[in-house]
CSV table of C-alpha atoms in Angstrom, one decimal:
chain,number,residue,atom,x,y,z
B,1,MET,CA,40.8,58.9,-28.7
B,2,LYS,CA,37.5,57.2,-27.8
B,3,ARG,CA,35.0,59.3,-26.0
B,4,LYS,CA,34.3,58.8,-22.3
B,5,LEU,CA,31.2,56.8,-21.6
B,6,ARG,CA,28.3,57.8,-19.3
B,7,ILE,CA,27.4,54.6,-17.4
B,8,ASN,CA,24.6,54.7,-14.8
B,9,GLY,CA,25.4,52.2,-12.0
B,10,HIS,CA,22.0,52.4,-10.3
B,11,SER,CA,18.8,52.1,-12.3
B,12,HIS,CA,15.5,50.2,-12.1
B,13,LEU,CA,13.0,48.9,-14.6
B,14,LEU,CA,9.4,47.8,-14.3
B,15,PRO,CA,7.9,45.0,-16.4
B,16,TYR,CA,5.0,46.0,-18.5
B,17,PRO,CA,1.7,44.8,-16.9
B,18,GLU,CA,1.2,42.0,-19.4
B,19,GLU,CA,4.7,40.6,-18.6
B,20,ILE,CA,3.9,40.0,-14.9
B,21,PRO,CA,2.6,36.4,-14.2
B,22,GLN,CA,-1.0,36.2,-13.2
B,23,PHE,CA,-0.1,34.4,-9.9
B,24,MET,CA,1.7,37.5,-8.7
B,25,LYS,CA,-1.5,39.5,-9.0
B,26,GLU,CA,-3.7,36.8,-7.6
B,27,LYS,CA,-1.5,36.4,-4.6
B,28,GLU,CA,-1.1,40.2,-4.3
B,29,ILE,CA,2.7,39.8,-4.4
B,30,PHE,CA,3.4,42.6,-7.0
B,31,TRP,CA,1.7,43.9,-10.2
B,32,VAL,CA,1.3,47.0,-12.3
B,33,ASP,CA,-2.2,48.2,-13.3
B,34,ASP,CA,-3.2,48.0,-16.9
B,35,GLU,CA,-3.1,51.8,-17.4
B,36,ARG,CA,0.5,51.8,-16.1
B,37,LYS,CA,-0.3,54.3,-13.4
B,38,TYR,CA,0.5,52.3,-10.3
B,39,MET,CA,2.7,49.5,-9.0
B,40,LEU,CA,0.9,47.5,-6.4
B,41,GLN,CA,1.2,45.0,-3.6
B,42,LYS,CA,-1.3,43.8,-1.0
B,43,GLY,CA,-2.3,46.9,1.0
B,44,TRP,CA,0.2,49.1,-0.9
B,45,LYS,CA,0.4,51.1,-4.1
B,46,ARG,CA,2.8,53.6,-5.5
B,47,PRO,CA,2.4,55.9,-8.5
B,48,VAL,CA,4.4,55.3,-11.7
B,49,THR,CA,5.9,58.8,-11.8
B,50,ASP,CA,7.7,58.6,-15.1
B,51,SER,CA,7.2,56.7,-18.4
B,52,SER,CA,10.9,55.5,-18.2
B,53,PHE,CA,9.9,52.9,-15.6
B,54,PHE,CA,9.3,50.8,-18.7
B,55,LEU,CA,11.7,49.4,-21.3
B,56,ASN,CA,11.0,51.2,-24.5
B,57,GLU,CA,10.4,54.5,-22.7
B,58,LYS,CA,13.6,53.9,-20.7
B,59,LEU,CA,15.6,53.6,-23.9
B,60,GLU,CA,14.2,56.8,-25.2
B,61,TRP,CA,14.9,58.5,-21.9
B,62,MET,CA,18.5,57.3,-22.0
B,63,GLU,CA,19.0,58.6,-25.5
B,64,LYS,CA,17.6,62.0,-24.6
B,65,ASN,CA,19.9,62.3,-21.6
B,66,ARG,CA,23.0,60.9,-23.3
B,67,LEU,CA,23.3,57.8,-21.1
B,68,ASP,CA,25.3,55.1,-22.8
B,69,HIS,CA,24.6,52.2,-20.5
B,70,ALA,CA,22.8,51.4,-17.2
B,71,VAL,CA,23.0,48.8,-14.5
B,72,VAL,CA,19.5,47.6,-13.8
B,73,LEU,CA,19.0,46.4,-10.3
B,74,ASN,CA,16.1,44.2,-9.1
B,75,LEU,CA,13.0,45.9,-7.8
B,76,SER,CA,13.1,46.4,-4.0
B,77,GLN,CA,9.5,45.1,-3.9
B,78,LEU,CA,10.8,41.8,-5.1
B,79,TYR,CA,13.2,40.9,-2.3
B,80,GLY,CA,10.6,38.3,-1.2
B,81,ASN,CA,10.5,39.2,2.5
B,82,GLY,CA,7.5,37.8,4.3
B,83,LEU,CA,6.4,35.6,1.5
B,84,ARG,CA,5.7,31.8,1.8
B,85,LEU,CA,8.7,29.8,0.4
B,86,GLU,CA,7.2,28.7,-2.8
B,87,GLN,CA,5.7,32.1,-3.6
B,88,MET,CA,9.1,33.8,-2.8
B,89,LYS,CA,11.0,31.4,-5.1
B,90,LYS,CA,8.6,32.0,-8.0
B,91,ALA,CA,8.6,35.8,-7.6
B,92,LEU,CA,12.4,36.0,-7.4
B,93,ARG,CA,12.7,33.7,-10.3
B,94,PHE,CA,10.4,35.9,-12.4
B,95,GLN,CA,12.5,39.0,-11.5
B,96,ASN,CA,15.7,37.3,-12.4
B,97,ASP,CA,14.4,35.9,-15.7
B,98,PHE,CA,12.9,39.3,-16.6
B,99,ASN,CA,16.3,41.0,-16.0
B,100,ALA,CA,18.2,38.3,-17.9
B,101,LYS,CA,15.9,38.9,-20.9
B,102,VAL,CA,16.4,42.6,-20.8
B,103,GLN,CA,20.2,42.2,-20.7
B,104,HIS,CA,20.1,39.5,-23.4
B,105,ASP,CA,17.9,41.6,-25.8
B,106,ASN,CA,19.8,44.9,-25.1
B,107,PRO,CA,23.4,44.1,-24.3
B,108,SER,CA,24.7,47.5,-25.4
B,109,LYS,CA,22.3,49.3,-23.1
B,110,PHE,CA,21.9,47.2,-19.9
B,111,THR,CA,23.8,45.1,-17.5
B,112,CYS,CA,21.3,43.5,-15.2
B,113,GLY,CA,21.3,42.2,-11.6
B,114,PHE,CA,19.7,39.2,-9.9
B,115,VAL,CA,18.3,38.7,-6.4
B,116,VAL,CA,18.3,35.8,-4.0
B,117,HIS,CA,16.8,35.5,-0.5
B,118,PRO,CA,19.4,35.0,2.3
B,119,GLY,CA,16.8,33.4,4.6
B,120,PHE,CA,17.0,30.2,2.6
B,121,ILE,CA,20.7,29.5,2.0
B,122,GLN,CA,20.6,26.4,-0.2
B,123,GLY,CA,17.9,27.8,-2.5
B,124,ALA,CA,19.9,31.0,-2.7
B,125,LEU,CA,23.0,29.2,-3.8
B,126,TRP,CA,21.1,27.2,-6.4
B,127,GLU,CA,19.6,30.4,-7.8
B,128,MET,CA,23.0,32.1,-7.9
B,129,GLU,CA,24.4,29.2,-9.9
B,130,ARG,CA,21.5,29.4,-12.3
B,131,CYS,CA,21.7,33.1,-12.8
B,132,VAL,CA,25.4,33.2,-13.4
B,133,GLU,CA,25.9,30.0,-15.3
B,134,GLU,CA,22.7,29.8,-17.3
B,135,LEU,CA,21.5,33.5,-17.5
B,136,GLY,CA,24.9,35.2,-17.7
B,137,LEU,CA,24.2,37.7,-14.9
B,138,LYS,CA,27.1,39.1,-12.9
B,139,VAL,CA,25.6,41.6,-10.5
B,140,LEU,CA,24.1,40.2,-7.2
B,141,CYS,CA,21.4,42.4,-5.7
B,142,LEU,CA,20.9,42.0,-1.9
B,143,PRO,CA,18.8,43.9,0.6
B,144,THR,CA,20.5,45.5,3.6
B,145,HIS,CA,18.2,43.3,5.8
B,146,PHE,CA,16.0,40.3,5.4
B,147,MET,CA,13.4,38.4,7.2
B,148,ASP,CA,14.5,34.9,8.2
B,149,SER,CA,12.3,31.7,8.4
B,150,ILE,CA,11.0,32.5,11.9
B,151,GLY,CA,10.1,36.1,11.1
B,152,GLN,CA,13.2,37.8,12.6
B,153,TRP,CA,14.8,40.7,10.7
B,154,ARG,CA,18.6,40.3,10.3
B,155,SER,CA,21.5,41.9,8.6
B,156,VAL,CA,22.4,40.4,5.2
B,157,PHE,CA,26.0,40.2,6.4
B,158,ASP,CA,25.3,37.8,9.3
B,159,LYS,CA,27.9,35.1,9.5
B,160,GLU,CA,25.3,32.4,8.6
B,161,ASN,CA,25.1,33.9,5.2
B,162,ASP,CA,28.9,33.4,4.4
B,163,PRO,CA,28.1,30.6,1.9
B,164,ILE,CA,26.4,33.2,-0.3
B,165,PHE,CA,29.5,35.4,-0.3
B,166,GLU,CA,31.8,32.4,-0.7
B,167,LEU,CA,30.0,31.5,-4.0
B,168,ALA,CA,29.9,35.2,-5.0
B,169,ASP,CA,33.7,35.3,-4.4
B,170,LYS,CA,34.1,32.2,-6.6
B,171,TYR,CA,32.2,33.9,-9.4
B,172,LYS,CA,33.9,37.2,-8.8
B,173,LEU,CA,30.6,39.1,-8.7
B,174,ALA,CA,29.8,42.7,-8.3
B,175,ILE,CA,27.3,43.1,-5.4
B,176,GLU,CA,24.7,45.9,-4.8
B,177,ILE,CA,23.4,46.5,-1.3
B,178,HIS,CA,20.1,48.3,-1.3
B,179,PRO,CA,17.7,49.2,1.6
B,180,TYR,CA,13.9,48.6,1.7
B,181,ASP,CA,11.1,47.3,4.0
B,182,GLY,CA,12.0,49.8,6.8
B,183,ASP,CA,8.3,50.2,7.6
B,184,LYS,CA,8.1,46.5,8.3
B,185,MET,CA,11.2,46.5,10.6
B,186,ILE,CA,10.6,49.7,12.6
B,187,LYS,CA,7.4,50.3,14.6
B,188,LEU,CA,6.7,53.9,13.5
B,189,GLU,CA,3.8,55.3,11.6
B,190,ASN,CA,4.6,55.4,7.9
B,191,THR,CA,4.2,59.1,7.4
B,192,ALA,CA,6.0,62.0,5.5
B,193,TRP,CA,8.0,59.4,3.6
B,194,ARG,CA,10.2,58.9,6.6
B,195,PHE,CA,11.3,55.4,5.7
B,196,HIS,CA,12.7,56.5,2.3
B,197,LEU,CA,14.1,59.9,3.5
B,198,ILE,CA,15.6,58.8,6.9
B,199,TRP,CA,15.5,55.1,7.6
B,200,MET,CA,16.9,53.9,4.3
B,201,LEU,CA,20.1,55.7,5.1
B,202,ALA,CA,20.2,54.1,8.5
B,203,GLN,CA,19.6,50.7,6.9
B,204,CYS,CA,22.6,51.3,4.6
B,205,GLY,CA,24.7,52.5,7.5
B,206,ASP,CA,23.8,49.4,9.5
B,207,ALA,CA,24.7,47.0,6.7
B,208,TYR,CA,28.0,48.8,6.1
B,209,HIS,CA,28.7,48.5,9.9
B,210,PHE,CA,28.5,44.8,9.8
B,211,TYR,CA,30.1,44.3,6.4
B,212,THR,CA,33.2,46.1,7.7
B,213,LEU,CA,33.1,44.7,11.3
B,214,ASN,CA,33.1,41.2,9.7
B,215,GLY,CA,36.1,42.2,7.5
B,216,MET,CA,34.3,40.9,4.4
B,217,GLN,CA,36.2,43.2,2.1
B,218,GLU,CA,39.3,41.1,3.0
B,219,ARG,CA,37.8,37.7,3.6
B,220,PHE,CA,36.2,37.7,0.1
B,221,PRO,CA,38.7,39.5,-2.0
B,222,ASN,CA,37.1,38.8,-5.4
B,223,ILE,CA,33.7,40.5,-4.7
B,224,ARG,CA,33.2,44.2,-5.1
B,225,THR,CA,30.4,45.6,-3.0
B,226,CYS,CA,28.5,48.9,-3.7
B,227,PHE,CA,26.3,50.5,-1.1
B,228,ALA,CA,23.3,52.3,-2.6
B,229,HIS,CA,22.5,56.0,-1.9
B,230,GLY,CA,26.1,56.7,-1.1
B,231,GLY,CA,25.9,54.7,2.0
B,232,GLN,CA,25.2,58.2,3.3
B,233,LEU,CA,25.0,57.5,7.0
B,234,ALA,CA,28.1,55.3,6.8
B,235,GLN,CA,30.2,58.4,5.8
B,236,MET,CA,29.2,60.8,8.5
B,237,ASN,CA,29.0,58.1,11.2
B,238,LEU,CA,32.6,56.9,10.9
B,239,GLY,CA,33.9,58.8,13.9
B,240,ARG,CA,31.2,57.5,16.2
B,241,ARG,CA,31.8,53.9,15.1
B,242,ILE,CA,35.5,54.3,15.7
B,243,GLN,CA,35.0,55.7,19.2
B,244,GLY,CA,32.6,53.0,20.1
B,245,PHE,CA,34.9,50.3,18.8
B,246,ASP,CA,37.9,51.7,20.8
B,247,GLY,CA,35.9,52.6,23.9
B,248,ARG,CA,34.0,49.3,24.3
B,249,PRO,CA,36.3,46.6,23.0
B,250,ASP,CA,34.3,44.0,25.0
B,251,LEU,CA,31.4,44.5,22.5
B,252,PHE,CA,33.6,43.9,19.4
B,253,GLU,CA,35.6,40.8,20.2
B,254,GLY,CA,36.8,39.1,17.0
B,255,LYS,CA,35.7,42.1,14.9
B,256,THR,CA,37.7,44.2,12.4
B,257,HIS,CA,38.4,47.9,13.2
B,258,PRO,CA,36.2,50.3,11.2
B,259,ARG,CA,39.3,52.2,10.0
B,260,LYS,CA,40.5,49.3,8.0
B,261,ALA,CA,37.6,49.5,5.5
B,262,VAL,CA,37.9,53.2,4.7
B,263,GLY,CA,38.9,53.7,1.1
B,264,HIS,CA,39.1,49.9,0.5
B,265,PRO,CA,39.3,49.1,-3.2
B,266,ASN,CA,36.6,46.5,-2.9
B,267,ILE,CA,34.0,48.8,-1.4
B,268,TYR,CA,32.0,51.3,-3.6
B,269,PHE,CA,29.3,53.9,-3.1
B,270,ASP,CA,27.1,55.5,-5.6
B,271,THR,CA,26.7,59.3,-6.1
B,272,LEU,CA,23.1,59.5,-5.1
B,273,VAL,CA,23.5,61.7,-2.0
B,274,HIS,CA,21.6,64.8,-3.3
B,275,ASP,CA,24.1,67.5,-2.3
B,276,THR,CA,27.7,68.4,-3.0
B,277,ASP,CA,28.6,68.6,0.7
B,278,SER,CA,27.7,65.0,1.2
B,279,LEU,CA,29.5,64.0,-2.0
B,280,LYS,CA,32.6,65.9,-0.8
B,281,LEU,CA,32.7,64.1,2.5
B,282,MET,CA,32.3,60.7,0.8
B,283,ILE,CA,35.1,61.5,-1.7
B,284,GLU,CA,37.4,62.8,1.1
B,285,ARG,CA,36.8,59.8,3.2
B,286,GLN,CA,36.7,57.0,0.6
B,287,GLY,CA,38.6,58.4,-2.3
B,288,SER,CA,36.9,59.3,-5.7
B,289,ASN,CA,38.1,55.9,-7.1
B,290,GLN,CA,35.5,54.2,-4.9
B,291,VAL,CA,32.5,56.3,-6.2
B,292,ILE,CA,30.3,55.3,-9.1
B,293,MET,CA,27.5,57.2,-10.8
B,294,GLY,CA,24.1,56.3,-9.5
B,295,LEU,CA,20.9,58.0,-10.7
B,296,ASP,CA,18.3,55.7,-9.1
B,297,ASP,CA,16.1,56.4,-12.1
B,298,PRO,CA,13.2,56.5,-12.6
B,299,TYR,CA,12.2,57.1,-9.0
B,300,PRO,CA,11.4,60.7,-7.8
B,301,LEU,CA,14.3,60.4,-5.3
B,302,GLY,CA,16.6,59.8,-8.2
B,303,GLU,CA,18.2,62.3,-10.5
B,304,MET,CA,15.3,62.9,-12.8
B,305,GLU,CA,14.1,65.9,-14.9
B,306,SER,CA,12.3,68.2,-12.4
B,307,ASP,CA,11.6,71.9,-12.7
B,308,ALA,CA,10.6,72.0,-9.0
B,309,GLN,CA,14.0,70.6,-8.0
B,310,SER,CA,16.0,72.2,-10.9
B,311,SER,CA,17.2,68.7,-11.5
B,312,TYR,CA,18.3,66.5,-14.4
B,313,PRO,CA,20.3,63.3,-14.7
B,314,GLY,CA,24.0,64.0,-13.8
B,315,LYS,CA,23.3,67.3,-12.1
B,316,LEU,CA,25.2,66.5,-8.9
B,317,LEU,CA,28.4,65.7,-10.7
B,318,ASP,CA,28.1,68.8,-12.8
B,319,LEU,CA,27.7,70.8,-9.6
B,320,ALA,CA,30.7,69.0,-8.1
B,321,ILE,CA,32.8,70.2,-11.0
B,322,ASP,CA,31.5,73.7,-10.7
B,323,ARG,CA,32.3,73.8,-7.0
B,324,ASP,CA,35.7,72.2,-7.3
B,325,VAL,CA,34.7,69.1,-5.3
B,326,ILE,CA,36.1,67.0,-8.2
B,327,ASN,CA,38.1,67.6,-11.3
B,328,LYS,CA,37.4,66.6,-14.9
B,329,LYS,CA,39.4,63.4,-14.6
B,330,GLN,CA,37.5,62.3,-11.5
B,331,TYR,CA,34.3,63.2,-13.2
B,332,ASP,CA,35.0,60.9,-16.2
B,333,GLU,CA,36.2,58.1,-13.9
B,334,ILE,CA,33.0,58.2,-11.8
B,335,TRP,CA,30.9,58.0,-15.0
B,336,GLU,CA,32.9,55.2,-16.6
B,337,ASP,CA,36.1,53.8,-15.2
B,338,ASN,CA,35.0,53.3,-11.6
B,339,THR,CA,31.7,51.7,-12.6
B,340,LEU,CA,33.5,49.3,-14.9
B,341,ARG,CA,35.9,48.4,-12.2
B,342,TRP,CA,33.0,47.7,-9.8
B,343,LEU,CA,31.4,45.5,-12.4
B,344,PHE,CA,34.5,43.6,-13.6
B,345,GLY,CA,37.3,44.0,-11.0
B,346,ASN,CA,40.6,43.1,-12.8
B,347,ASP,CA,38.8,41.4,-15.7
B,348,ASP,CA,40.1,43.7,-18.3
B,349,GLN,CA,38.7,41.6,-21.2
B,350,GLY,CA,35.2,41.9,-19.6
B,351,LYS,CA,35.5,45.6,-19.5
B,352,GLU,CA,36.7,45.8,-23.1
B,353,ASP,CA,33.9,43.5,-24.3
B,354,LEU,CA,31.2,45.7,-22.7
B,355,ILE,CA,32.8,48.9,-24.1
B,356,ALA,CA,32.8,47.3,-27.5
B,357,LYS,CA,29.1,46.5,-27.2
B,358,ILE,CA,28.3,50.0,-26.1
B,359,LEU,CA,30.2,51.7,-28.8
B,360,GLY,CA,28.9,49.2,-31.4
């Protein structure tokens, strides 16, 4: 009997400094300093907190932690919000080409995503076609919210964006929904990491709110959408959304009842909720089949090696086993089966091909 695989459904990767085009540094869009100590944008910088931000070091880190494969998402800093059109197109194209090369050169280790900007629909559709048909990418990465062409922040699931999801449905893509840019959307001082610790969860909850109200899980049956960070607020906020829907039907004309999305086979959440009580709620509400492993490595809010946090990759699921939140079968399914189903849906040949690559 083949061994069960350990597949990480939520990972990130930085280009080495020399791989980033010069225009991105000149325009202060995004770059990494030559010492690999900081990632930077205009008026912003963030420390590189682990060597596994970079490819070769990531491969070593995966080997050390017995990770067979990882889904590499786009960098949140490269959603393109607020950039001029030409700069945005070049930056996103670089990200997608970089991820495609990582997947092409390391097919046994990485499945990589690609990103488009929903504020420019026709360009987004062209880039989707290029990424799927020319680059062989099958995971569409989208932000929870985006800035449109007149500077208004909007939900990625606004009806005007349906053409993106129609094309994704045609290609039967896996979709990853990830929050970012909360500090640009919300007029609060950026202090005590509030936009990562609090508002990211609200952004995920807001995106899930509109995904389900618009019944997208039924309207686009071939896509499989995963909400990052466990869609954590979406789990605990269900009762309030139901009461609001039932109590003020005048505000939800033509919308789909929140209950209809609970446990839906086309909606997934990753495990990155940081405590077993939150994981238990998610599993009780959505069913363990809809949960995939997500480490969010190499960020410090991911499951990384940390003495101060007594943490290591996979700790939460190990705790969940110890505390009888899940059993061994569910544990294995979250690490492998569920992630493969999110990536491939009912494409059994696609699953087997990837497993064969991983096992060599």
